[in-house]
Amino acid sequence: MAKNILVIEDEQNVASFIKQGLLEAGYEVFLAYDGLTGIELLMQKNIDLVLLDIILPKMDGIAVSLKIRELGYKNLPIIMLTALGTTENVVKGLDSGANDYLVKPFKFKELLARIRVLTRRTSSSRPINQILKIQDLELDSDAKMVKRANKEIKLTSTEYRLLEFLLKNKNRVLSRIDILENVWDINFNMGTNVVDVYVNYLRNKIDKDFDPKLIQTVIGMGYTIKDQ
């Protein structure tokens, strides 16, 4: 069965180009030229993935992404397509709930590759009610809940994915490239410090007020979460 992709893009030439390429690749495509229409289409159709521009009329892409998650589409893949490629903009987009971030102009083959990865991951079976633990930290992947010392910790969707990846690979040193490719499915220019930014966000929530400190930096290599 063909995957249904919602494209929310206000530049009609760009939207038409993306639609044509996706149709040729075997996808079903729905177009919206503003954020509000995109939300309406999402609620009317059975959508498997959203391609979302940031600069949109009526409701910008950041607000649209936040609304999608607020409406309960927790596992719906979102790829942001935008000309805004600074670390600050990337962090803002991912913090709003996006899974991936592709800077314009981009190669269409790369877009298709990222779509395949995200739709394959979403459709694959995963353990139900899986609990990941280390020391007094616990992540419930079914309830999407994190606790440390029995205290619930609120994480953004990106912080949650980062912690989940670290826990699934506890006691292993993970490079920044490992984290980028597995948490966001993104191959950023390694000049960006987006991984370091999010590790610091996560540390402030799960380590700052607790002992022992779980997330460790391995200089020149990356990060690890490990038993003491």
CSV table of C-alpha atoms in Angstrom, one decimal:
chain,number,residue,atom,x,y,z
A,1,MET,CA,0.0,0.0,0.0
A,2,ALA,CA,1.3,3.5,-0.9
A,3,LYS,CA,2.3,5.8,1.9
A,4,ASN,CA,0.3,9.0,2.2
A,5,ILE,CA,2.5,12.1,2.5
A,6,LEU,CA,1.2,15.6,3.5
A,7,VAL,CA,3.2,18.4,2.0
A,8,ILE,CA,2.7,21.8,3.7
A,9,GLU,CA,4.6,24.4,1.6
A,10,ASP,CA,3.4,27.8,0.6
A,11,GLU,CA,5.6,28.2,-2.5
A,12,GLN,CA,3.5,26.6,-5.1
A,13,ASN,CA,6.3,25.8,-7.6
A,14,VAL,CA,8.3,24.1,-4.8
A,15,ALA,CA,5.2,22.2,-3.7
A,16,SER,CA,4.4,21.0,-7.2
A,17,PHE,CA,8.0,19.9,-7.7
A,18,ILE,CA,7.9,17.9,-4.5
A,19,LYS,CA,4.5,16.4,-5.3
A,20,GLN,CA,5.6,15.3,-8.7
A,21,GLY,CA,8.7,13.6,-7.4
A,22,LEU,CA,6.9,11.8,-4.7
A,23,LEU,CA,4.2,10.6,-7.1
A,24,GLU,CA,6.8,9.2,-9.4
A,25,ALA,CA,8.3,7.5,-6.3
A,26,GLY,CA,5.0,5.8,-5.6
A,27,TYR,CA,3.6,7.9,-2.8
A,28,GLU,CA,0.2,9.4,-2.5
A,29,VAL,CA,0.5,13.2,-1.9
A,30,PHE,CA,-1.8,15.8,-0.3
A,31,LEU,CA,-0.8,19.5,-0.6
A,32,ALA,CA,-1.5,22.4,1.7
A,33,TYR,CA,-0.3,26.0,1.1
A,34,ASP,CA,-0.7,27.2,4.7
A,35,GLY,CA,-0.4,25.8,8.2
A,36,LEU,CA,-4.1,25.8,9.1
A,37,THR,CA,-5.1,24.0,5.9
A,38,GLY,CA,-2.3,21.5,6.6
A,39,ILE,CA,-3.7,20.7,10.1
A,40,GLU,CA,-7.2,20.3,8.6
A,41,LEU,CA,-6.0,17.9,5.9
A,42,LEU,CA,-4.1,15.9,8.5
A,43,MET,CA,-7.2,15.4,10.6
A,44,GLN,CA,-9.2,14.4,7.5
A,45,LYS,CA,-6.7,12.0,5.8
A,46,ASN,CA,-4.7,8.9,6.9
A,47,ILE,CA,-1.3,10.5,6.8
A,48,ASP,CA,2.0,8.6,7.2
A,49,LEU,CA,4.5,11.4,7.1
A,50,VAL,CA,4.5,15.2,6.9
A,51,LEU,CA,6.9,17.4,4.9
A,52,LEU,CA,6.7,20.8,6.5
A,53,ASP,CA,8.1,24.3,5.6
A,54,ILE,CA,8.8,26.7,8.5
A,55,ILE,CA,7.8,30.0,6.9
A,56,LEU,CA,4.1,29.6,6.2
A,57,PRO,CA,1.0,31.9,6.2
A,58,LYS,CA,-1.7,31.6,8.9
A,59,MET,CA,0.3,29.2,11.1
A,60,ASP,CA,4.1,28.8,10.8
A,61,GLY,CA,5.8,25.4,10.7
A,62,ILE,CA,7.0,25.5,14.3
A,63,ALA,CA,3.4,26.1,15.5
A,64,VAL,CA,2.1,23.4,13.1
A,65,SER,CA,4.6,20.8,14.4
A,66,LEU,CA,3.7,21.6,18.0
A,67,LYS,CA,0.0,21.4,17.1
A,68,ILE,CA,0.4,18.0,15.4
A,69,ARG,CA,2.0,16.6,18.6
A,70,GLU,CA,-0.6,18.3,20.8
A,71,LEU,CA,-3.4,16.6,18.7
A,72,GLY,CA,-2.0,13.2,19.7
A,73,TYR,CA,0.1,12.3,16.6
A,74,LYS,CA,3.0,11.4,18.7
A,75,ASN,CA,4.6,8.9,16.3
A,76,LEU,CA,3.8,10.7,13.0
A,77,PRO,CA,7.2,11.4,11.3
A,78,ILE,CA,7.7,15.1,10.5
A,79,ILE,CA,10.5,16.4,8.2
A,80,MET,CA,11.0,20.1,8.1
A,81,LEU,CA,12.1,21.6,4.8
A,82,THR,CA,13.5,25.1,5.1
A,83,ALA,CA,16.1,27.6,4.1
A,84,LEU,CA,16.8,28.4,7.8
A,85,GLY,CA,19.8,26.2,8.5
A,86,THR,CA,21.6,27.7,11.5
A,87,THR,CA,22.0,25.6,14.7
A,88,GLU,CA,19.5,27.8,16.5
A,89,ASN,CA,16.9,27.2,13.8
A,90,VAL,CA,17.6,23.5,13.7
A,91,VAL,CA,17.2,23.2,17.5
A,92,LYS,CA,14.0,25.2,17.4
A,93,GLY,CA,12.5,23.0,14.7
A,94,LEU,CA,13.5,19.7,16.4
A,95,ASP,CA,12.2,21.0,19.8
A,96,SER,CA,8.8,21.6,18.2
A,97,GLY,CA,8.6,17.8,17.5
A,98,ALA,CA,10.2,17.3,14.1
A,99,ASN,CA,12.1,14.1,13.4
A,100,ASP,CA,14.3,15.4,10.7
A,101,TYR,CA,15.4,18.7,9.2
A,102,LEU,CA,16.4,19.2,5.5
A,103,VAL,CA,17.9,22.6,4.4
A,104,LYS,CA,16.9,24.0,1.0
A,105,PRO,CA,18.1,23.6,-1.6
A,106,PHE,CA,18.3,19.8,-1.2
A,107,LYS,CA,18.8,16.8,-3.5
A,108,PHE,CA,15.5,15.0,-4.0
A,109,LYS,CA,17.3,11.6,-3.7
A,110,GLU,CA,18.3,12.6,-0.1
A,111,LEU,CA,14.7,13.6,0.7
A,112,LEU,CA,13.5,10.2,-0.6
A,113,ALA,CA,16.1,8.4,1.5
A,114,ARG,CA,15.0,10.2,4.7
A,115,ILE,CA,11.4,9.5,4.0
A,116,ARG,CA,12.1,5.8,3.6
A,117,VAL,CA,14.0,5.6,6.9
A,118,LEU,CA,11.3,7.4,8.8
A,119,THR,CA,8.4,5.5,7.4
A,120,ARG,CA,10.2,2.2,7.7
A,121,ARG,CA,11.0,2.9,11.4
A,122,THR,CA,7.4,3.9,12.1
A,123,SER,CA,5.9,0.8,10.5
A,124,SER,CA,8.3,-1.6,12.2
A,125,SER,CA,7.1,-3.5,15.2
A,126,ARG,CA,8.5,-2.4,18.6
A,127,PRO,CA,8.3,-3.8,22.1
A,128,ILE,CA,5.2,-2.9,24.0
A,129,ASN,CA,5.6,-1.3,27.5
A,130,GLN,CA,9.4,-1.5,27.3
A,131,ILE,CA,11.1,-0.2,30.4
A,132,LEU,CA,14.7,1.1,30.1
A,133,LYS,CA,16.6,1.6,33.4
A,134,ILE,CA,20.0,2.7,34.7
A,135,GLN,CA,20.6,3.4,38.4
A,136,ASP,CA,17.5,5.2,39.6
A,137,LEU,CA,16.5,6.5,36.1
A,138,GLU,CA,13.7,4.8,34.3
A,139,LEU,CA,12.2,5.4,30.9
A,140,ASP,CA,8.8,3.8,30.0
A,141,SER,CA,8.7,3.7,26.2
A,142,ASP,CA,5.0,2.9,26.1
A,143,ALA,CA,3.8,5.7,28.4
A,144,LYS,CA,6.6,8.0,27.1
A,145,MET,CA,7.4,8.8,30.7
A,146,VAL,CA,10.8,9.4,32.4
A,147,LYS,CA,11.4,9.2,36.2
A,148,ARG,CA,14.5,9.6,38.3
A,149,ALA,CA,14.3,8.7,42.0
A,150,ASN,CA,10.6,8.2,41.4
A,151,LYS,CA,10.2,11.8,40.4
A,152,GLU,CA,8.7,12.4,36.9
A,153,ILE,CA,10.9,14.4,34.6
A,154,LYS,CA,9.3,16.4,31.7
A,155,LEU,CA,11.3,16.1,28.5
A,156,THR,CA,10.7,17.5,25.0
A,157,SER,CA,10.2,15.0,22.2
A,158,THR,CA,13.8,15.5,21.1
A,159,GLU,CA,15.3,15.2,24.6
A,160,TYR,CA,13.2,12.0,25.0
A,161,ARG,CA,14.6,10.4,21.8
A,162,LEU,CA,18.1,11.3,22.8
A,163,LEU,CA,17.7,9.7,26.3
A,164,GLU,CA,16.1,6.6,24.8
A,165,PHE,CA,19.0,6.2,22.4
A,166,LEU,CA,21.5,6.6,25.1
A,167,LEU,CA,19.7,4.1,27.3
A,168,LYS,CA,19.4,1.5,24.6
A,169,ASN,CA,23.2,1.8,24.2
A,170,LYS,CA,24.2,2.2,27.8
A,171,ASN,CA,27.8,1.7,28.6
A,172,ARG,CA,28.7,2.4,25.0
A,173,VAL,CA,30.5,5.5,23.8
A,174,LEU,CA,28.4,7.2,21.1
A,175,SER,CA,29.9,9.6,18.7
A,176,ARG,CA,28.1,12.8,17.6
A,177,ILE,CA,27.5,11.2,14.2
A,178,ASP,CA,26.0,8.1,15.8
A,179,ILE,CA,23.6,10.4,17.8
A,180,LEU,CA,22.7,12.6,14.8
A,181,GLU,CA,22.0,9.6,12.5
A,182,ASN,CA,19.9,7.6,15.1
A,183,VAL,CA,18.1,10.3,17.0
A,184,TRP,CA,17.2,12.6,14.1
A,185,ASP,CA,18.1,10.6,11.0
A,186,ILE,CA,20.2,13.7,10.0
A,187,ASN,CA,23.7,14.0,8.6
A,188,PHE,CA,24.5,17.6,9.7
A,189,ASN,CA,27.7,19.4,8.8
A,190,MET,CA,29.7,18.4,11.8
A,191,GLY,CA,30.5,22.1,12.5
A,192,THR,CA,27.1,22.3,14.2
A,193,ASN,CA,26.9,21.8,18.0
A,194,VAL,CA,23.3,20.6,18.0
A,195,VAL,CA,24.2,17.4,19.8
A,196,ASP,CA,26.1,19.2,22.5
A,197,VAL,CA,23.2,21.6,23.0
A,198,TYR,CA,20.8,18.7,23.5
A,199,VAL,CA,23.1,16.8,25.8
A,200,ASN,CA,23.3,19.8,28.0
A,201,TYR,CA,19.5,20.2,28.0
A,202,LEU,CA,19.2,16.6,29.0
A,203,ARG,CA,21.9,16.9,31.7
A,204,ASN,CA,20.1,19.8,33.3
A,205,LYS,CA,17.0,17.7,33.6
A,206,ILE,CA,18.2,14.2,34.6
A,207,ASP,CA,21.6,14.9,36.2
A,208,LYS,CA,21.7,18.4,37.7
A,209,ASP,CA,19.7,17.7,40.8
A,210,PHE,CA,20.7,14.1,41.2
A,211,ASP,CA,23.6,11.9,42.1
A,212,PRO,CA,25.4,10.1,40.6
A,213,LYS,CA,25.8,11.9,37.3
A,214,LEU,CA,24.8,9.5,34.5
A,215,ILE,CA,25.7,11.2,31.2
A,216,GLN,CA,29.5,11.3,30.7
A,217,THR,CA,31.6,13.1,28.1
A,218,VAL,CA,34.4,11.0,26.6
A,219,ILE,CA,36.8,13.7,25.3
A,220,GLY,CA,37.4,13.5,21.6
A,221,MET,CA,34.9,10.6,21.2
A,222,GLY,CA,31.4,11.5,22.2
A,223,TYR,CA,29.0,10.7,25.0
A,224,THR,CA,27.9,7.7,27.1
A,225,ILE,CA,25.4,6.9,29.8
A,226,LYS,CA,26.7,4.3,32.2
A,227,ASP,CA,26.4,2.6,35.5
A,228,GLN,CA,29.0,3.9,37.9
